[in-house]
Amino acid sequence: MNDIRPFTVDVPQAQLDDLHDRLRRTLWPNELPGVADSYGVPNDRVRALAARWLEGFDWRALEARINSYPQFVTEIDGEDIHFLHIRSSRPDATALVLTHGWPGSIVEYLDVIAPLTEPESPDAPAFHLVIPSIPGFGFSGPTRSTGWNRYRTAQAWIELMHRLGYQSYGAVGNDGGSMIAPEIGRLDPSNVVGVHVTQLFSFPSGDPSEFEGLSEADQAALEHLQWFHTNKMAFNTLHSQQPQTLAFALADSPVGLLAWNAQLFGEGLDADFVLANVAIYWLTGTAGSSTRFYYEDAHATEHPTTPTTTPTGLAMFAGDFQSIRRFAERDHSNIISWNSYDTAGPSGGANDAAGHYAAHEAPEILVGDIRQFFAQLA
């Protein structure tokens, strides 16, 4: 059961032909005039992305790019785990496991592989990279068992890193990966040298004293969090309560999947990045199984009551979720790096979420922050 098997992405042409046929036969929903996105993702955005998917997006080019890196599959705890494994040529390299979220995928990290593994400067730290697909996501395929929440995934990543021979390593995460990575540090503290994330999802506990003396920046962060909860959290509620009901629509309609997932991809992102992620879900049949991660997390019985102690670093981006240090330090007792960056363009707005996919949007900045954080630990 510990076998590690080589893997190659090779989608049958018949699947691509079926996808294109479904895109051509899309039944478009009615839309009220002049409401923009107040009722949800608007037709014009989805139509533009669907047209690109049908007429301009090159799946085979993406397939070749992914296949240019060593890929493998291994079974852990009853599930097939797909991962990229790129080793640096540097003998002093540190191993990292990088975890994506939803509706992202391993595509999030393709732009940082080269600078992290083979930095131009010999003075910059280098890294061996392990980039797995979360169970139920992408090339890991649909899950065959229940319970794949952040804690079980973290335990699987620990097994994966040990199976690959890494007894000392770091954990990096974005979105759902920012929930998984700290748990890796919690569960394997003697081997995890540090945890680096782009969000620290720590929220008010309900104690009124927590709000006393909050800075203007922290108050603005709370307001942004409230806005997101009021306007954009329907996906979280549905995933957490009835993912299987939603799965019927996502599994049958590529445009339905495109609209559902695209609502969480900022409008400032390039279309091919959005489509690369959506296409992976469609072609692997994991549109529905990926949403189960939210259900499993919402119904988890594990609820750690003590803060993490592994050295932790945050690289936060202005258009993304804004972590509040007061709350974060309640949940993570060893935060040694806290940096904020603003990569939003002049037209960036609420639907842009600039920096949420920092490894793609601002790879130089993220790579620099990761280097600085792990250099501190060395």
Short mmCIF file of C-alpha atoms in Angstrom, two decimals:
data_model
loop_
_atom_site.label_atom_id
_atom_site.label_comp_id
_atom_site.label_asym_id
_atom_site.label_seq_id
_atom_site.Cartn_x
_atom_site.Cartn_y
_atom_site.Cartn_z
CA MET A 1 0.00 0.00 0.00
CA ASN A 2 3.07 2.26 0.21
CA ASP A 3 3.77 2.04 -3.52
CA ILE A 4 4.42 5.36 -5.27
CA ARG A 5 3.42 5.11 -8.92
CA PRO A 6 4.33 7.51 -11.73
CA PHE A 7 1.39 9.47 -13.11
CA THR A 8 0.74 11.25 -16.40
CA VAL A 9 -2.23 13.45 -17.25
CA ASP A 10 -3.79 12.05 -20.43
CA VAL A 11 -7.40 13.03 -20.98
CA PRO A 12 -9.05 11.02 -23.79
CA GLN A 13 -9.99 13.12 -26.81
CA ALA A 14 -13.54 11.79 -26.52
CA GLN A 15 -13.87 13.58 -23.19
CA LEU A 16 -12.74 16.86 -24.72
CA ASP A 17 -15.13 16.39 -27.64
CA ASP A 18 -18.00 15.77 -25.23
CA LEU A 19 -17.05 18.89 -23.26
CA HIS A 20 -17.05 21.03 -26.40
CA ASP A 21 -20.42 19.59 -27.45
CA ARG A 22 -21.92 20.43 -24.07
CA LEU A 23 -20.50 23.97 -24.23
CA ARG A 24 -22.09 24.49 -27.66
CA ARG A 25 -25.49 23.29 -26.38
CA THR A 26 -25.57 25.42 -23.22
CA LEU A 27 -29.02 26.53 -22.08
CA TRP A 28 -28.49 30.02 -20.74
CA PRO A 29 -30.49 31.34 -17.77
CA ASN A 30 -32.71 34.37 -17.82
CA GLU A 31 -31.20 37.47 -16.25
CA LEU A 32 -32.78 40.68 -15.02
CA PRO A 33 -31.51 43.85 -16.72
CA GLY A 34 -29.28 46.27 -14.90
CA VAL A 35 -28.67 44.18 -11.75
CA ALA A 36 -24.94 43.53 -12.35
CA ASP A 37 -23.81 40.82 -9.90
CA SER A 38 -26.29 41.55 -7.11
CA TYR A 39 -28.12 38.28 -7.84
CA GLY A 40 -24.95 36.26 -8.40
CA VAL A 41 -22.35 35.83 -11.12
CA PRO A 42 -23.65 37.67 -14.23
CA ASN A 43 -24.29 36.17 -17.66
CA ASP A 44 -21.79 38.32 -19.52
CA ARG A 45 -18.85 37.09 -17.44
CA VAL A 46 -19.81 33.43 -17.75
CA ARG A 47 -20.53 33.77 -21.47
CA ALA A 48 -17.10 35.30 -22.06
CA LEU A 49 -15.36 32.54 -20.10
CA ALA A 50 -17.41 29.82 -21.82
CA ALA A 51 -16.56 31.23 -25.24
CA ARG A 52 -12.88 31.19 -24.35
CA TRP A 53 -13.19 27.63 -23.03
CA LEU A 54 -14.75 26.49 -26.29
CA GLU A 55 -12.75 28.48 -28.82
CA GLY A 56 -9.42 29.51 -27.32
CA PHE A 57 -8.43 27.55 -24.23
CA ASP A 58 -5.78 24.92 -24.98
CA TRP A 59 -6.19 21.95 -22.63
CA ARG A 60 -3.39 20.03 -24.30
CA ALA A 61 -0.95 22.86 -23.57
CA LEU A 62 -1.93 22.80 -19.89
CA GLU A 63 -1.68 19.01 -19.87
CA ALA A 64 1.84 19.22 -21.31
CA ARG A 65 2.85 21.86 -18.78
CA ILE A 66 1.69 19.73 -15.85
CA ASN A 67 3.32 16.65 -17.36
CA SER A 68 6.63 18.50 -17.59
CA TYR A 69 6.93 17.97 -13.82
CA PRO A 70 7.36 14.59 -12.11
CA GLN A 71 3.95 13.35 -10.90
CA PHE A 72 2.96 10.41 -8.82
CA VAL A 73 0.03 8.68 -7.14
CA THR A 74 0.11 6.78 -3.87
CA GLU A 75 -2.63 5.33 -1.68
CA ILE A 76 -2.99 6.81 1.79
CA ASP A 77 -5.77 5.90 4.21
CA GLY A 78 -7.80 4.29 1.43
CA GLU A 79 -7.58 7.16 -1.05
CA ASP A 80 -5.43 7.78 -4.11
CA ILE A 81 -3.29 10.87 -3.58
CA HIS A 82 -1.88 12.60 -6.65
CA PHE A 83 1.09 14.90 -6.25
CA LEU A 84 3.86 16.72 -8.05
CA HIS A 85 7.32 16.10 -6.61
CA ILE A 86 10.05 18.43 -7.82
CA ARG A 87 13.45 18.13 -6.18
CA SER A 88 15.95 20.97 -6.19
CA SER A 89 19.51 20.37 -7.35
CA ARG A 90 20.72 22.16 -4.23
CA PRO A 91 21.95 19.84 -1.45
CA ASP A 92 20.87 22.38 1.18
CA ALA A 93 17.23 22.52 -0.04
CA THR A 94 14.36 22.39 2.46
CA ALA A 95 11.33 20.22 1.67
CA LEU A 96 7.94 21.93 1.46
CA VAL A 97 4.44 20.56 1.02
CA LEU A 98 2.20 23.13 -0.74
CA THR A 99 -1.57 22.81 -0.44
CA HIS A 100 -4.21 24.48 -2.59
CA GLY A 101 -7.89 25.09 -1.79
CA TRP A 102 -11.27 25.30 -3.54
CA PRO A 103 -11.93 26.20 -6.32
CA GLY A 104 -8.19 26.11 -6.94
CA SER A 105 -5.92 23.18 -7.72
CA ILE A 106 -2.26 22.33 -8.16
CA VAL A 107 -2.32 24.90 -11.00
CA GLU A 108 -2.13 27.58 -8.31
CA TYR A 109 1.53 26.74 -7.70
CA LEU A 110 2.93 26.11 -11.18
CA ASP A 111 4.42 29.61 -11.44
CA VAL A 112 6.46 29.29 -8.24
CA ILE A 113 8.02 25.89 -8.92
CA ALA A 114 11.09 27.13 -10.80
CA PRO A 115 12.02 30.06 -8.50
CA LEU A 116 11.55 27.97 -5.35
CA THR A 117 13.44 24.90 -6.53
CA GLU A 118 16.22 26.59 -8.53
CA PRO A 119 16.68 30.20 -7.36
CA GLU A 120 18.95 32.34 -9.51
CA SER A 121 20.94 33.54 -6.52
CA PRO A 122 23.02 30.97 -4.62
CA ASP A 123 22.29 32.98 -1.48
CA ALA A 124 18.54 32.44 -1.77
CA PRO A 125 17.14 29.35 -0.02
CA ALA A 126 16.06 26.47 -2.26
CA PHE A 127 13.27 23.97 -1.74
CA HIS A 128 12.16 20.49 -2.71
CA LEU A 129 8.44 20.76 -3.51
CA VAL A 130 5.60 18.32 -2.93
CA ILE A 131 2.32 19.65 -4.35
CA PRO A 132 -0.57 17.23 -3.72
CA SER A 133 -4.16 17.34 -4.94
CA ILE A 134 -6.49 17.27 -1.92
CA PRO A 135 -8.53 14.04 -1.72
CA GLY A 136 -11.68 14.59 -3.78
CA PHE A 137 -9.97 17.26 -5.90
CA GLY A 138 -8.55 17.01 -9.40
CA PHE A 139 -6.20 14.17 -10.20
CA SER A 140 -6.61 12.58 -6.75
CA GLY A 141 -10.08 11.70 -8.03
CA PRO A 142 -13.37 11.57 -6.12
CA THR A 143 -13.09 10.39 -2.53
CA ARG A 144 -14.32 6.88 -1.72
CA SER A 145 -14.85 7.47 2.00
CA THR A 146 -16.25 10.09 4.35
CA GLY A 147 -14.37 12.27 6.80
CA TRP A 148 -11.84 14.01 4.58
CA ASN A 149 -11.65 17.27 6.49
CA ARG A 150 -8.63 19.45 7.17
CA TYR A 151 -7.38 17.19 9.99
CA ARG A 152 -7.50 13.94 8.04
CA THR A 153 -5.90 15.64 5.05
CA ALA A 154 -3.13 17.04 7.25
CA GLN A 155 -2.47 13.55 8.61
CA ALA A 156 -2.32 12.18 5.07
CA TRP A 157 0.20 14.87 4.07
CA ILE A 158 2.37 13.92 7.06
CA GLU A 159 2.31 10.31 5.90
CA LEU A 160 3.11 11.44 2.35
CA MET A 161 6.13 13.51 3.42
CA HIS A 162 7.47 10.70 5.60
CA ARG A 163 6.87 8.17 2.82
CA LEU A 164 8.97 10.37 0.53
CA GLY A 165 11.75 10.33 3.10
CA TYR A 166 11.39 13.87 4.46
CA GLN A 167 11.85 13.91 8.22
CA SER A 168 12.20 17.69 8.27
CA TYR A 169 9.95 19.88 6.15
CA GLY A 170 7.77 22.96 5.98
CA ALA A 171 4.07 23.38 5.16
CA VAL A 172 2.73 26.08 2.82
CA GLY A 173 -0.93 26.75 2.10
CA ASN A 174 -3.51 28.98 0.46
CA ASP A 175 -7.28 29.07 0.99
CA GLY A 176 -8.21 25.57 2.22
CA GLY A 177 -4.49 24.90 2.30
CA SER A 178 -4.19 27.69 4.86
CA MET A 179 -6.41 25.60 7.13
CA ILE A 180 -4.57 22.35 6.43
CA ALA A 181 -0.99 23.63 6.77
CA PRO A 182 -1.26 24.75 10.43
CA GLU A 183 -2.72 21.36 11.33
CA ILE A 184 0.29 19.65 9.76
CA GLY A 185 2.45 21.65 12.15
CA ARG A 186 0.17 20.77 15.06
CA LEU A 187 0.17 17.05 14.30
CA ASP A 188 3.86 16.69 13.41
CA PRO A 189 5.64 19.36 15.46
CA SER A 190 8.95 17.53 15.79
CA ASN A 191 9.36 17.38 12.00
CA VAL A 192 7.66 20.52 10.67
CA VAL A 193 10.12 23.41 10.76
CA GLY A 194 7.56 26.07 9.88
CA VAL A 195 4.12 26.87 8.47
CA HIS A 196 3.63 29.61 5.86
CA VAL A 197 0.14 30.64 4.74
CA THR A 198 -1.66 33.43 2.92
CA GLN A 199 -4.57 33.53 5.37
CA LEU A 200 -4.91 32.86 9.08
CA PHE A 201 -8.61 32.10 9.46
CA SER A 202 -9.12 33.27 13.03
CA PHE A 203 -12.45 34.88 13.86
CA PRO A 204 -13.94 36.75 16.83
CA SER A 205 -14.83 34.38 19.65
CA GLY A 206 -17.81 36.43 20.80
CA ASP A 207 -16.03 37.99 23.77
CA PRO A 208 -16.76 41.77 23.60
CA SER A 209 -13.34 42.54 25.08
CA GLU A 210 -11.71 41.26 21.89
CA PHE A 211 -12.91 44.36 20.07
CA GLU A 212 -11.48 46.88 22.51
CA GLY A 213 -8.75 49.04 21.03
CA LEU A 214 -8.85 47.51 17.57
CA SER A 215 -6.91 49.59 15.05
CA GLU A 216 -8.63 51.23 12.11
CA ALA A 217 -7.03 48.64 9.83
CA ASP A 218 -8.42 45.79 11.92
CA GLN A 219 -11.85 47.40 12.01
CA ALA A 220 -11.76 47.69 8.22
CA ALA A 221 -10.77 44.03 8.04
CA LEU A 222 -13.82 43.12 10.15
CA GLU A 223 -16.05 45.18 7.87
CA HIS A 224 -14.65 43.42 4.82
CA LEU A 225 -15.23 40.06 6.51
CA GLN A 226 -18.83 41.06 7.27
CA TRP A 227 -19.35 42.17 3.65
CA PHE A 228 -18.05 38.85 2.34
CA HIS A 229 -20.22 36.91 4.79
CA THR A 230 -23.31 38.87 3.75
CA ASN A 231 -22.73 38.80 0.00
CA LYS A 232 -20.51 35.85 -0.97
CA MET A 233 -20.87 33.02 1.54
CA ALA A 234 -23.75 31.10 -0.04
CA PHE A 235 -21.26 28.61 -1.49
CA ASN A 236 -19.93 27.81 1.97
CA THR A 237 -23.40 27.21 3.40
CA LEU A 238 -24.47 24.94 0.55
CA HIS A 239 -21.19 22.99 0.50
CA SER A 240 -21.38 22.53 4.26
CA GLN A 241 -24.99 21.33 4.27
CA GLN A 242 -25.98 19.75 0.94
CA PRO A 243 -23.00 19.18 -1.35
CA GLN A 244 -24.59 16.15 -3.01
CA THR A 245 -27.64 18.16 -4.11
CA LEU A 246 -25.38 20.68 -5.80
CA ALA A 247 -23.25 17.91 -7.34
CA PHE A 248 -25.99 16.92 -9.80
CA ALA A 249 -25.82 20.32 -11.51
CA LEU A 250 -22.03 20.55 -11.43
CA ALA A 251 -21.52 17.05 -12.82
CA ASP A 252 -23.92 17.55 -15.73
CA SER A 253 -23.15 21.05 -16.98
CA PRO A 254 -19.69 22.48 -17.64
CA VAL A 255 -21.13 25.99 -17.75
CA GLY A 256 -22.94 25.36 -14.48
CA LEU A 257 -19.61 24.33 -12.97
CA LEU A 258 -17.90 27.32 -14.58
CA ALA A 259 -20.39 29.78 -13.10
CA TRP A 260 -20.34 28.19 -9.64
CA ASN A 261 -16.55 28.09 -9.41
CA ALA A 262 -15.87 31.36 -11.22
CA GLN A 263 -17.76 33.33 -8.57
CA LEU A 264 -14.76 32.68 -6.29
CA PHE A 265 -12.16 33.58 -8.91
CA GLY A 266 -11.48 37.32 -8.89
CA GLU A 267 -12.48 39.27 -11.96
CA GLY A 268 -8.90 40.49 -12.31
CA LEU A 269 -7.59 36.98 -12.98
CA ASP A 270 -6.68 35.96 -16.52
CA ALA A 271 -9.29 33.76 -18.15
CA ASP A 272 -6.96 30.87 -18.89
CA PHE A 273 -6.00 30.52 -15.22
CA VAL A 274 -9.69 30.36 -14.26
CA LEU A 275 -10.41 27.86 -17.02
CA ALA A 276 -7.39 25.70 -16.18
CA ASN A 277 -8.71 25.16 -12.67
CA VAL A 278 -12.33 24.65 -13.75
CA ALA A 279 -11.33 22.25 -16.53
CA ILE A 280 -9.42 20.04 -14.11
CA TYR A 281 -12.52 19.66 -11.95
CA TRP A 282 -14.66 18.87 -14.99
CA LEU A 283 -12.31 16.38 -16.65
CA THR A 284 -11.56 14.49 -13.42
CA GLY A 285 -15.20 14.30 -12.30
CA THR A 286 -14.41 16.02 -8.98
CA ALA A 287 -16.73 19.02 -9.18
CA GLY A 288 -19.02 17.47 -6.58
CA SER A 289 -16.53 15.54 -4.46
CA SER A 290 -14.41 18.65 -3.91
CA THR A 291 -17.32 20.46 -2.27
CA ARG A 292 -17.58 17.65 0.29
CA PHE A 293 -14.45 19.03 1.96
CA TYR A 294 -16.65 21.82 3.39
CA TYR A 295 -19.24 19.33 4.65
CA GLU A 296 -16.58 17.19 6.30
CA ASP A 297 -14.97 20.22 7.91
CA ALA A 298 -18.33 21.53 9.17
CA HIS A 299 -19.11 18.12 10.69
CA ALA A 300 -15.65 17.38 12.07
CA THR A 301 -15.48 16.03 15.59
CA GLU A 302 -11.88 17.21 16.04
CA HIS A 303 -11.74 20.66 17.58
CA PRO A 304 -8.30 21.52 18.96
CA THR A 305 -8.55 23.73 22.05
CA THR A 306 -4.93 24.84 22.25
CA PRO A 307 -3.02 27.10 19.84
CA THR A 308 -0.48 25.80 17.36
CA THR A 309 3.15 26.20 18.42
CA THR A 310 5.02 25.66 15.15
CA PRO A 311 6.71 28.84 13.82
CA THR A 312 4.15 30.49 11.56
CA GLY A 313 4.39 33.10 8.83
CA LEU A 314 1.66 35.04 7.04
CA ALA A 315 1.84 36.73 3.64
CA MET A 316 -1.46 38.62 3.39
CA PHE A 317 -2.75 40.37 0.27
CA ALA A 318 -4.94 43.45 0.36
CA GLY A 319 -7.78 42.21 -1.85
CA ASP A 320 -8.00 38.89 -0.02
CA PHE A 321 -9.23 37.77 3.41
CA GLN A 322 -7.74 40.13 5.97
CA SER A 323 -6.35 38.32 8.99
CA ILE A 324 -6.44 40.13 12.33
CA ARG A 325 -3.37 39.51 14.42
CA ARG A 326 -5.14 39.72 17.78
CA PHE A 327 -7.40 36.83 16.82
CA ALA A 328 -4.66 34.93 14.99
CA GLU A 329 -2.36 34.95 18.03
CA ARG A 330 -5.13 33.37 20.07
CA ASP A 331 -5.04 30.36 17.70
CA HIS A 332 -1.33 30.38 16.77
CA SER A 333 1.12 31.12 19.54
CA ASN A 334 4.31 31.33 17.50
CA ILE A 335 3.72 33.81 14.67
CA ILE A 336 7.16 35.09 13.72
CA SER A 337 6.43 36.74 10.36
CA TRP A 338 3.43 38.92 9.42
CA ASN A 339 3.55 40.77 6.10
CA SER A 340 0.89 42.54 4.08
CA TYR A 341 1.04 43.31 0.36
CA ASP A 342 -1.18 45.26 -2.02
CA THR A 343 -1.25 43.91 -5.57
CA ALA A 344 -4.65 45.32 -6.56
CA GLY A 345 -4.77 47.20 -9.85
CA PRO A 346 -6.43 50.61 -10.28
CA SER A 347 -9.79 48.99 -11.09
CA GLY A 348 -9.63 46.42 -8.31
CA GLY A 349 -12.89 46.10 -6.41
CA ALA A 350 -14.85 43.75 -4.22
CA ASN A 351 -15.07 41.13 -6.98
CA ASP A 352 -11.38 41.28 -7.79
CA ALA A 353 -10.01 39.71 -4.56
CA ALA A 354 -6.52 40.66 -5.70
CA GLY A 355 -3.90 38.37 -4.29
CA HIS A 356 -6.07 35.45 -3.26
CA TYR A 357 -4.18 33.35 -5.78
CA ALA A 358 -0.89 35.01 -4.94
CA ALA A 359 1.28 32.17 -6.26
CA HIS A 360 -0.16 32.97 -9.70
CA GLU A 361 -0.92 36.69 -9.40
CA ALA A 362 2.22 37.80 -7.55
CA PRO A 363 4.68 34.89 -7.63
CA GLU A 364 7.76 37.06 -7.06
CA ILE A 365 6.26 38.58 -3.91
CA LEU A 366 5.08 35.26 -2.51
CA VAL A 367 8.33 33.49 -3.31
CA GLY A 368 10.24 36.29 -1.59
CA ASP A 369 8.10 36.01 1.50
CA ILE A 370 8.47 32.22 1.64
CA ARG A 371 12.23 32.55 1.25
CA GLN A 372 12.46 35.20 3.98
CA PHE A 373 10.33 33.16 6.38
CA PHE A 374 12.25 29.89 6.04
CA ALA A 375 15.60 31.70 6.03
CA GLN A 376 14.65 33.06 9.47
CA LEU A 377 14.15 29.53 10.71
CA ALA A 378 17.47 28.35 9.33
#
